[in-house]
Amino acid sequence: MKGNVMIRSIRKYHKWLMAFVGVQFLFWSLTGLYMVSFDIHYIHGETLVKENEASIALSQVTYPISELLAQYPEAESISLTTLIDRPVYLFSEPKSKPSWRLVDAKTGLILPVIDKMMAIHIAESKYSGNSEIKSIRLLSKSTDVPPELSSRYIPVWKIDYDQFSSPTLYISQESGKLVTKRHDFWRLFDWMWRFHIMDYDDGENVANWFLLLVASLGILAAFAGAVLTYIRVFKPNYNEVK
Amino acid sequence: MYKLSKTVHKWASLFVGIQLLIWLATGLYFNLMDHEKATGNNNRQHVSQIGNHQDFVFKPIKSLGLPAPKALNLVWILGEPYYQLKYELPAHAEALQDQLVVHAVTGTSFQLTERDALKIAKQSFTGTVTEPIISFVQPPIDNLPKQKTAVWKVQLGDVDNTEVFVNAYTGEVVGHFNDDRRLRDLMFTLHFMDYNNQGSFNNWWIILFGAATFFLSISGLIWLVELVKSQQFKISFHKANKAVQLHYSDNSKTETLILKSNDTVLESLAIKGVFIPSSCGGGGTCGKCKFIANKDASIWPADRQQLSKEELEQGYRLSCQHNVSEFENITLAKQLNAKHIYLTLVSSEFVTPFIKELKFEPTSNAVLNYRAGAYMQFHIPASQYEATFDDVPEGYQSFWKGMASQTLQHDKIVRSYSIVNFDTETHQLTFAVRWQVPVNKIGEVGIGSSYLCSLSLGDTIEATGPFSEFYARPNSLNRRVFIGAGSGMAPLRAIIFEQFNKYDVSNPTLFIFGARTEKDLLYKDQFKKLESTNSSFNYVPVLSQPSSNWQGREGYVQDILEDYINQDDPLTDIEFYLCGPAAMMIEVENKLHLLGIDSVNIFKDDFSRNSK
């Protein structure tokens, strides 16, 4: 009899707890399943850009790094890279504005910030798809920045492609670098994440009290369920009053 | 769909089981952990290694004489400038394998020495370093599954067991790992089911378990919908009470109970001490808690799954699925006057080679009223003892040859045994317990039967009951056929003697009893005597292995059954009562169905509960 009372209350706990937190189990499984089923590299848009970048034409680097340093003594994080077939120095000057600068590695001339045409040019050289650009817009104020982009990247060119997953490339106006990219699979992933950790605004706070509450009740409910399954599967005549 | 969802729920939960609990527990850990500490960077600091570029004469990149890279960075290591030439630009820095680092002044290729690695590691750490241990590690690296190039591993010997990893080709600090970080990484491994340590959550195991969890959740929600539909989620803030008439189907008594309206019938009766059998505890999955409502009571999906159409039409419903508020009258299919009592053994004797007749006296003055055919549940305590077989009478000893005594150990168990007598026959409770002995005398004896058969006179045991669910149909004038074998005798004997000796019935009654040998014919004399004094009763023993002197029927009960059912009789007027081994019960029942006997006239007692 005792066992019978126990299993009846366990059944009741499981029922009532799951009535409150059961839906979240569905969300956890659905969102979790989405997040693990897609290759995270695909989610991160790595297939949106071409893999092979050209090597730097070293013979054209006639402006040596020592002169660069003499001219820009505050330069930090110096790198030599390629901007549309042209070798360039890219460096930061934290104390000045704009903070990133591009200098022609052949002539030593400072390059202007990336304009619209140039941004399109860069995007086209990186984009692996063959769809058309739908829109291009310069984001320069932090109020312009969509939630998917960190405001530390502004000013930045937002280039939207006309394709099924709405890919977007973000190209820094100062450095000409592809700072990040997005497509709908990633945007959806972010929503999945928010529902998974139950932080519905920006999805940054795993330590929220709502998750704490539901996960704690969820553990109790799951333990009760485990006992019920154990009895249902392994002890079908458990302490039976036939 | 509801039934399917319950099956899915059961098996999905079994499959996902422990992993689901791991997900929840680790998820809760992520929620509660100290995020700062868990990064392992509690004692990490950034130290600029930039030197003064005016102190160096940079070698022009053009004249390095190296293959053209895809990108080149000017990096500073311990105040010295270097060119880092990258020949691939992977999306993740850890994956970079093809690179060269050369001194920006001399152009000589760079390699981080043990001493420099130690220096960098120490600089990056703010805690107290005792005796650092340094080693060169090639990938794969346990802590850094994605790292593709070699690193220096520096164990700092501090209280948090910090290990600093320094990239052997660039001098960059790849990471700090201390106990906090290792715990977090373990939690991630568990949460991501990354049991192959790939450093990612894209693996087939988690997809498989995730899908199973999806089915578990969706089937659970369907179940919830079913419960809501059957009004099992009514919340009432004032606990409304309600007077309900409780009847018993054998008309034994009627009582008025004040029950909680919004509880299930099962639940609210249990509070009042009326226990309806249930093994699933109210999940609607075992179908055992039926009671008689009224014919137009609502039928919920679980009723439909567990009860037959006939039962539904007769007003049977599952008591775990219906709230008290639906009813004014509740009828229980049998008298549930079960009591919790203690029984003292007063007699223990072998009556056949393997069956012992045990007689118990209730220790309190409890008056037990029950319909013959009832059973008791024995609460056999956890025990360890030596089962010996030395009280076997001489006449039966040949059957026990080769059986060695054995040590038995078991947890608390519950075993049910039918009562051999009827209630007004004696105030004692008599049981015929078959000692479960392995056929070839090798292996374990049954733990329930051994415990009871090993009890000494005067010993006391806890029991609950009697539970009546197998009994003679009341007020019937039908012909009755009792069919039994082995210790399935018990309830049949009780009913037959109750009917003739307590109720003086004159229903034509036949008892077909199957056994192996003459010695297995339990209570033969009692039945012979009844047969001689009562013309309505016939006793037909049938033996499967009789001696040469045997004059009676030979074979199995199911083989001779047809001879006793006259095809001219209206078959609807015969009641059958069955108790015996499962195989016999099934065969007899099939035979009866073939003969055209309706299920409503076949009463069965599940013998299997007596067999362990």
Short mmCIF file of C-alpha atoms in Angstrom, two decimals, chain B residues 92-476:
data_model
loop_
_atom_site.label_atom_id
_atom_site.label_comp_id
_atom_site.label_asym_id
_atom_site.label_seq_id
_atom_site.Cartn_x
_atom_site.Cartn_y
_atom_site.Cartn_z
CA HIS B 92 39.12 29.83 -36.82
CA ALA B 93 42.48 30.90 -35.52
CA GLU B 94 43.10 27.56 -33.78
CA ALA B 95 42.93 25.76 -37.10
CA LEU B 96 45.88 27.66 -38.57
CA GLN B 97 48.64 25.21 -39.41
CA ASP B 98 50.60 26.65 -42.27
CA GLN B 99 52.55 29.69 -41.13
CA LEU B 100 56.06 31.02 -40.65
CA VAL B 101 57.32 33.37 -37.96
CA VAL B 102 60.65 35.13 -38.65
CA HIS B 103 62.54 37.83 -36.80
CA ALA B 104 61.72 41.20 -38.38
CA VAL B 105 65.33 42.36 -38.18
CA THR B 106 67.43 39.29 -38.87
CA GLY B 107 64.93 37.29 -40.89
CA THR B 108 65.84 34.13 -38.96
CA SER B 109 63.00 31.79 -38.25
CA PHE B 110 61.58 31.86 -34.77
CA GLN B 111 61.03 29.14 -32.27
CA LEU B 112 59.74 29.75 -28.80
CA THR B 113 62.20 28.34 -26.28
CA GLU B 114 61.16 26.64 -23.10
CA ARG B 115 62.53 29.57 -21.11
CA ASP B 116 60.58 32.15 -23.10
CA ALA B 117 57.40 30.11 -22.93
CA LEU B 118 57.75 29.96 -19.16
CA LYS B 119 58.36 33.69 -19.03
CA ILE B 120 55.26 34.45 -21.12
CA ALA B 121 53.16 32.07 -19.08
CA LYS B 122 54.27 33.63 -15.81
CA GLN B 123 53.69 37.15 -17.13
CA SER B 124 50.13 36.26 -18.06
CA PHE B 125 49.36 35.06 -14.53
CA THR B 126 48.63 37.20 -11.49
CA GLY B 127 48.54 34.42 -8.90
CA THR B 128 51.36 32.77 -6.97
CA VAL B 129 53.51 30.42 -8.98
CA THR B 130 55.36 27.73 -7.01
CA GLU B 131 57.22 25.12 -9.02
CA PRO B 132 56.20 25.32 -12.64
CA ILE B 133 56.42 22.23 -14.83
CA ILE B 134 56.73 22.81 -18.56
CA SER B 135 56.21 20.39 -21.40
CA PHE B 136 55.94 20.50 -25.18
CA VAL B 137 52.59 19.13 -26.41
CA GLN B 138 51.61 18.14 -29.92
CA PRO B 139 47.96 18.13 -30.98
CA PRO B 140 45.51 16.61 -30.29
CA ILE B 141 45.48 18.33 -26.94
CA ASP B 142 42.86 17.23 -24.41
CA ASN B 143 41.94 20.68 -23.17
CA LEU B 144 42.12 22.26 -26.61
CA PRO B 145 40.48 19.84 -29.03
CA LYS B 146 40.47 22.40 -31.86
CA GLN B 147 44.11 23.45 -31.51
CA LYS B 148 46.01 22.32 -34.59
CA THR B 149 49.57 23.32 -33.74
CA ALA B 150 51.98 22.42 -30.95
CA VAL B 151 51.96 24.34 -27.68
CA TRP B 152 54.02 24.66 -24.54
CA LYS B 153 52.06 23.51 -21.54
CA VAL B 154 53.07 25.24 -18.31
CA GLN B 155 51.72 23.88 -15.04
CA LEU B 156 52.09 26.73 -12.59
CA GLY B 157 51.66 24.70 -9.40
CA ASP B 158 49.24 27.20 -7.89
CA VAL B 159 46.24 26.38 -5.71
CA ASP B 160 43.85 26.29 -8.69
CA ASN B 161 46.14 23.89 -10.64
CA THR B 162 46.40 26.36 -13.49
CA GLU B 163 47.88 25.22 -16.78
CA VAL B 164 48.87 27.87 -19.31
CA PHE B 165 49.12 26.94 -22.96
CA VAL B 166 51.46 29.03 -25.12
CA ASN B 167 51.50 28.65 -28.88
CA ALA B 168 54.96 27.25 -29.71
CA TYR B 169 55.12 29.14 -33.03
CA THR B 170 53.73 32.57 -32.17
CA GLY B 171 54.19 32.91 -28.41
CA GLU B 172 50.51 33.71 -27.99
CA VAL B 173 48.82 32.62 -24.80
CA VAL B 174 46.21 30.19 -26.07
CA GLY B 175 44.42 29.69 -22.79
CA HIS B 176 44.43 29.32 -19.05
CA PHE B 177 42.97 26.15 -17.62
CA ASN B 178 42.34 25.77 -13.93
CA ASP B 179 39.97 23.65 -11.86
CA ASP B 180 37.04 25.99 -12.51
CA ARG B 181 37.60 25.86 -16.23
CA ARG B 182 38.05 22.11 -16.23
CA LEU B 183 34.76 21.71 -14.42
CA ARG B 184 33.05 23.92 -16.96
CA ASP B 185 34.59 21.98 -19.84
CA LEU B 186 33.44 18.72 -18.29
CA MET B 187 29.94 20.16 -18.08
CA PHE B 188 30.10 21.17 -21.73
CA THR B 189 31.29 17.71 -22.71
CA LEU B 190 28.31 16.25 -20.89
CA HIS B 191 25.84 18.79 -22.20
CA PHE B 192 27.03 18.51 -25.79
CA MET B 193 27.46 14.71 -25.53
CA ASP B 194 30.92 15.40 -26.90
CA TYR B 195 32.17 12.09 -25.60
CA ASN B 196 34.72 11.87 -28.44
CA ASN B 197 36.18 15.23 -27.42
CA GLN B 198 35.81 16.98 -30.77
CA GLY B 199 35.19 20.29 -29.07
CA SER B 200 31.83 20.66 -30.80
CA PHE B 201 28.16 19.82 -30.42
CA ASN B 202 27.71 18.62 -33.99
CA ASN B 203 27.65 14.88 -33.45
CA TRP B 204 25.24 12.09 -34.29
CA TRP B 205 24.67 11.05 -30.71
CA ILE B 206 23.25 14.37 -29.67
CA ILE B 207 21.11 14.55 -32.79
CA LEU B 208 19.72 11.10 -32.05
CA PHE B 209 19.07 11.85 -28.38
CA GLY B 210 17.70 15.29 -29.25
CA ALA B 211 15.23 13.74 -31.66
CA ALA B 212 14.19 11.19 -29.03
CA THR B 213 13.73 14.00 -26.53
CA PHE B 214 11.57 15.80 -29.05
CA PHE B 215 9.33 12.75 -29.30
CA LEU B 216 9.35 12.45 -25.53
CA SER B 217 8.21 16.06 -25.15
CA ILE B 218 5.60 15.99 -27.86
CA SER B 219 4.11 12.73 -26.58
CA GLY B 220 4.09 14.19 -23.08
CA LEU B 221 2.25 17.25 -24.33
CA ILE B 222 -0.30 15.11 -26.12
CA TRP B 223 -0.77 13.28 -22.84
CA LEU B 224 -1.24 16.62 -21.10
CA VAL B 225 -3.88 17.59 -23.63
CA GLU B 226 -5.64 14.33 -22.86
CA LEU B 227 -5.52 15.09 -19.14
CA VAL B 228 -6.84 18.59 -19.67
CA LYS B 229 -9.67 17.20 -21.77
CA SER B 230 -10.54 14.75 -19.03
CA GLN B 231 -10.66 17.69 -16.63
CA GLN B 232 -7.72 16.61 -14.51
CA PHE B 233 -6.32 20.08 -14.24
CA LYS B 234 -9.10 21.78 -12.41
CA ILE B 235 -7.72 24.08 -9.82
CA SER B 236 -10.02 25.00 -7.01
CA PHE B 237 -8.96 27.39 -4.33
CA HIS B 238 -11.56 26.29 -1.85
CA LYS B 239 -11.28 22.56 -1.42
CA ALA B 240 -14.87 21.65 -2.14
CA ASN B 241 -16.18 18.54 -0.43
CA LYS B 242 -19.00 16.40 -1.60
CA ALA B 243 -21.09 13.58 -0.15
CA VAL B 244 -20.96 10.49 -2.33
CA GLN B 245 -22.76 7.18 -1.92
CA LEU B 246 -20.29 4.34 -2.06
CA HIS B 247 -21.73 0.95 -3.01
CA TYR B 248 -20.19 -2.42 -3.47
CA SER B 249 -21.26 -4.55 -6.39
CA ASP B 250 -21.91 -7.53 -4.14
CA ASN B 251 -24.42 -5.43 -2.21
CA SER B 252 -22.44 -6.04 0.93
CA LYS B 253 -22.76 -2.50 2.14
CA THR B 254 -23.43 1.10 1.23
CA GLU B 255 -21.81 4.04 2.89
CA THR B 256 -21.78 7.78 2.53
CA LEU B 257 -18.37 9.35 2.24
CA ILE B 258 -17.40 13.01 2.18
CA LEU B 259 -14.88 13.25 -0.64
CA LYS B 260 -12.89 16.04 -2.27
CA SER B 261 -14.76 17.07 -5.41
CA ASN B 262 -11.77 17.95 -7.49
CA ASP B 263 -9.66 14.92 -6.73
CA THR B 264 -9.87 11.80 -8.77
CA VAL B 265 -12.03 8.99 -7.46
CA LEU B 266 -8.88 6.92 -6.96
CA GLU B 267 -7.16 9.64 -4.99
CA SER B 268 -10.06 10.75 -2.83
CA LEU B 269 -11.06 7.21 -1.88
CA ALA B 270 -7.48 6.40 -0.95
CA ILE B 271 -7.53 9.32 1.47
CA LYS B 272 -10.54 7.70 3.11
CA GLY B 273 -8.70 4.39 3.34
CA VAL B 274 -10.53 2.75 0.46
CA PHE B 275 -7.82 1.47 -1.83
CA ILE B 276 -8.66 0.76 -5.41
CA PRO B 277 -5.96 -1.37 -7.04
CA SER B 278 -3.60 0.54 -9.32
CA SER B 279 -0.10 -0.26 -10.37
CA CYS B 280 0.65 2.80 -12.48
CA GLY B 281 -0.41 5.22 -9.77
CA GLY B 282 -3.02 7.04 -11.81
CA GLY B 283 -1.42 7.31 -15.23
CA GLY B 284 -4.24 5.56 -17.02
CA THR B 285 -1.77 2.99 -18.30
CA CYS B 286 -2.44 -0.10 -16.20
CA GLY B 287 -6.22 -0.27 -16.43
CA LYS B 288 -6.57 -1.81 -13.00
CA CYS B 289 -8.41 0.89 -11.10
CA LYS B 290 -11.80 0.46 -12.69
CA PHE B 291 -15.03 1.12 -10.85
CA ILE B 292 -18.67 1.34 -11.87
CA ALA B 293 -19.88 4.87 -12.52
CA ASN B 294 -23.06 5.26 -14.45
CA LYS B 295 -23.63 4.40 -18.06
CA ASP B 296 -23.67 7.97 -19.30
CA ALA B 297 -20.57 9.11 -17.43
CA SER B 298 -18.09 10.79 -19.76
CA ILE B 299 -15.63 8.46 -21.46
CA TRP B 300 -12.09 9.78 -21.59
CA PRO B 301 -9.43 8.48 -23.96
CA ALA B 302 -7.74 6.43 -21.22
CA ASP B 303 -11.06 4.71 -20.41
CA ARG B 304 -11.36 3.76 -24.02
CA GLN B 305 -7.79 2.44 -24.16
CA GLN B 306 -8.00 0.31 -21.05
CA LEU B 307 -11.59 -0.90 -20.89
CA SER B 308 -13.55 -3.08 -23.27
CA LYS B 309 -16.59 -1.83 -25.10
CA GLU B 310 -18.80 -4.05 -22.94
CA GLU B 311 -17.27 -2.66 -19.78
CA LEU B 312 -17.80 0.92 -20.95
CA GLU B 313 -21.41 0.10 -21.73
CA GLN B 314 -21.84 -1.40 -18.29
CA GLY B 315 -20.62 1.86 -16.80
CA TYR B 316 -17.07 0.87 -15.90
CA ARG B 317 -14.58 3.73 -15.83
CA LEU B 318 -11.01 4.21 -14.59
CA SER B 319 -11.05 5.81 -11.17
CA CYS B 320 -7.79 7.65 -11.87
CA GLN B 321 -9.35 9.48 -14.81
CA HIS B 322 -12.53 10.82 -13.25
CA ASN B 323 -13.08 13.48 -10.66
CA VAL B 324 -15.42 12.94 -7.77
CA SER B 325 -17.42 15.98 -8.88
CA GLU B 326 -18.88 13.92 -11.74
CA PHE B 327 -20.66 11.44 -9.50
CA GLU B 328 -23.30 11.05 -6.84
CA ASN B 329 -22.89 7.29 -6.67
CA ILE B 330 -19.76 5.21 -6.93
CA THR B 331 -19.85 1.44 -7.08
CA LEU B 332 -16.76 -0.59 -6.50
CA ALA B 333 -16.55 -3.85 -8.34
CA LYS B 334 -15.66 -5.71 -5.20
CA GLN B 335 -15.53 -5.15 -1.54
CA LEU B 336 -12.39 -3.31 -0.72
CA ASN B 337 -12.31 -3.85 2.96
CA ALA B 338 -8.64 -4.60 2.96
CA LYS B 339 -6.92 -4.26 6.31
CA HIS B 340 -3.36 -4.04 7.37
CA ILE B 341 -2.82 -6.83 9.87
CA TYR B 342 -0.25 -9.11 11.47
CA LEU B 343 -0.57 -12.85 11.16
CA THR B 344 0.93 -15.47 13.46
CA LEU B 345 1.75 -18.89 12.06
CA VAL B 346 -0.04 -21.64 14.00
CA SER B 347 0.37 -24.60 11.65
CA SER B 348 2.71 -25.50 8.82
CA GLU B 349 2.42 -28.91 7.14
CA PHE B 350 3.27 -30.53 3.85
CA VAL B 351 0.06 -31.64 2.16
CA THR B 352 1.60 -32.68 -1.16
CA PRO B 353 5.28 -33.20 -2.06
CA PHE B 354 5.76 -29.49 -2.69
CA ILE B 355 2.74 -27.71 -1.22
CA LYS B 356 2.67 -26.64 2.38
CA GLU B 357 -0.55 -25.76 4.14
CA LEU B 358 0.05 -22.73 6.35
CA LYS B 359 -2.48 -21.57 8.93
CA PHE B 360 -2.30 -18.12 10.43
CA GLU B 361 -4.13 -16.38 13.24
CA PRO B 362 -4.66 -12.62 13.01
CA THR B 363 -2.87 -11.08 16.00
CA SER B 364 -5.50 -8.44 16.63
CA ASN B 365 -9.12 -9.31 16.97
CA ALA B 366 -9.72 -8.15 13.44
CA VAL B 367 -12.84 -9.69 11.98
CA LEU B 368 -12.18 -10.42 8.38
CA ASN B 369 -15.18 -10.65 6.13
CA TYR B 370 -14.45 -11.57 2.59
CA ARG B 371 -15.83 -13.40 -0.34
CA ALA B 372 -14.23 -16.76 -0.88
CA GLY B 373 -11.52 -16.58 -3.53
CA ALA B 374 -9.90 -13.55 -1.93
CA TYR B 375 -6.18 -13.20 -1.45
CA MET B 376 -3.79 -11.63 1.02
CA GLN B 377 -0.64 -9.70 0.30
CA PHE B 378 2.29 -10.75 2.45
CA HIS B 379 4.90 -8.11 3.18
CA ILE B 380 7.99 -10.20 3.27
CA PRO B 381 10.79 -8.26 4.94
CA ALA B 382 14.33 -7.93 3.63
CA SER B 383 16.12 -10.97 4.94
CA GLN B 384 19.06 -13.28 4.77
CA TYR B 385 18.77 -16.83 5.96
CA GLU B 386 19.57 -20.42 5.27
CA ALA B 387 16.70 -22.25 3.58
CA THR B 388 16.80 -25.87 4.69
CA PHE B 389 14.48 -28.58 3.57
CA ASP B 390 14.74 -30.89 6.57
CA ASP B 391 11.12 -30.96 7.67
CA VAL B 392 9.93 -32.76 4.53
CA PRO B 393 7.94 -35.80 5.72
CA GLU B 394 9.31 -39.21 4.89
CA GLY B 395 6.69 -39.96 2.28
CA TYR B 396 7.76 -36.97 0.22
CA GLN B 397 11.50 -37.06 0.73
CA SER B 398 12.14 -38.84 -2.57
CA PHE B 399 10.81 -35.76 -4.39
CA TRP B 400 13.41 -33.57 -2.70
CA LYS B 401 16.42 -35.75 -3.38
CA GLY B 402 19.43 -33.69 -4.42
CA MET B 403 18.12 -30.41 -3.06
CA ALA B 404 20.86 -28.80 -0.99
CA SER B 405 20.11 -26.10 1.51
CA GLN B 406 20.92 -22.61 0.26
CA THR B 407 21.48 -19.12 1.55
CA LEU B 408 18.84 -16.66 0.44
CA GLN B 409 19.11 -12.91 0.52
CA HIS B 410 16.52 -10.48 -0.73
CA ASP B 411 15.03 -7.03 -0.29
CA LYS B 412 11.56 -6.35 0.97
CA ILE B 413 9.03 -7.96 -1.36
CA VAL B 414 5.28 -8.32 -1.61
CA ARG B 415 3.67 -11.64 -2.50
CA SER B 416 0.01 -12.48 -2.84
CA TYR B 417 -1.58 -15.81 -1.89
CA SER B 418 -5.18 -16.85 -2.12
CA ILE B 419 -6.98 -17.90 1.02
CA VAL B 420 -7.95 -21.58 0.99
CA ASN B 421 -10.86 -21.27 3.40
CA PHE B 422 -13.97 -19.08 3.40
CA ASP B 423 -14.59 -16.50 6.07
CA THR B 424 -17.08 -18.21 8.36
CA GLU B 425 -15.33 -21.58 8.08
CA THR B 426 -12.65 -20.55 10.56
CA HIS B 427 -11.25 -17.30 11.91
CA GLN B 428 -7.84 -18.52 10.82
CA LEU B 429 -6.46 -17.87 7.36
CA THR B 430 -5.25 -20.95 5.52
CA PHE B 431 -2.90 -20.88 2.53
CA ALA B 432 -1.60 -23.59 0.26
CA VAL B 433 1.87 -22.40 -0.69
CA ARG B 434 3.73 -24.26 -3.34
CA TRP B 435 7.43 -24.22 -2.52
CA GLN B 436 8.99 -23.08 -5.76
CA VAL B 437 11.79 -25.52 -6.40
CA PRO B 438 13.79 -25.67 -9.63
CA VAL B 439 12.87 -28.71 -11.70
CA ASN B 440 16.33 -30.24 -11.71
CA LYS B 441 17.08 -29.11 -8.13
CA ILE B 442 19.80 -26.81 -9.42
CA GLY B 443 19.34 -23.10 -9.03
CA GLU B 444 17.51 -20.87 -6.62
CA VAL B 445 14.29 -21.64 -4.87
CA GLY B 446 11.53 -19.04 -4.95
CA ILE B 447 12.20 -16.34 -2.36
CA GLY B 448 8.57 -15.64 -1.44
CA SER B 449 7.53 -19.26 -1.03
CA SER B 450 10.78 -20.14 0.75
CA TYR B 451 10.28 -17.38 3.27
CA LEU B 452 6.73 -18.47 4.09
CA CYS B 453 7.53 -22.18 4.10
CA SER B 454 10.53 -21.59 6.35
CA LEU B 455 8.54 -19.69 9.00
CA SER B 456 8.44 -21.34 12.40
CA LEU B 457 5.28 -21.73 14.44
CA GLY B 458 4.68 -18.52 16.37
CA ASP B 459 6.41 -16.33 13.80
CA THR B 460 4.54 -13.20 12.79
CA ILE B 461 4.26 -11.61 9.37
CA GLU B 462 2.74 -8.39 8.11
CA ALA B 463 -0.07 -8.67 5.56
CA THR B 464 -2.69 -6.61 3.76
CA GLY B 465 -6.05 -7.84 2.61
CA PRO B 466 -8.19 -9.64 1.93
CA PHE B 467 -8.61 -8.49 -1.65
CA SER B 468 -11.59 -9.93 -3.47
CA GLU B 469 -11.66 -9.99 -7.17
CA PHE B 470 -12.22 -13.62 -7.94
CA TYR B 471 -15.46 -14.91 -6.47
CA ALA B 472 -18.65 -16.68 -7.36
CA ARG B 473 -21.26 -14.67 -9.19
CA PRO B 474 -23.80 -13.83 -6.50
CA ASN B 475 -27.38 -15.17 -6.61
CA SER B 476 -26.70 -17.27 -9.68
#
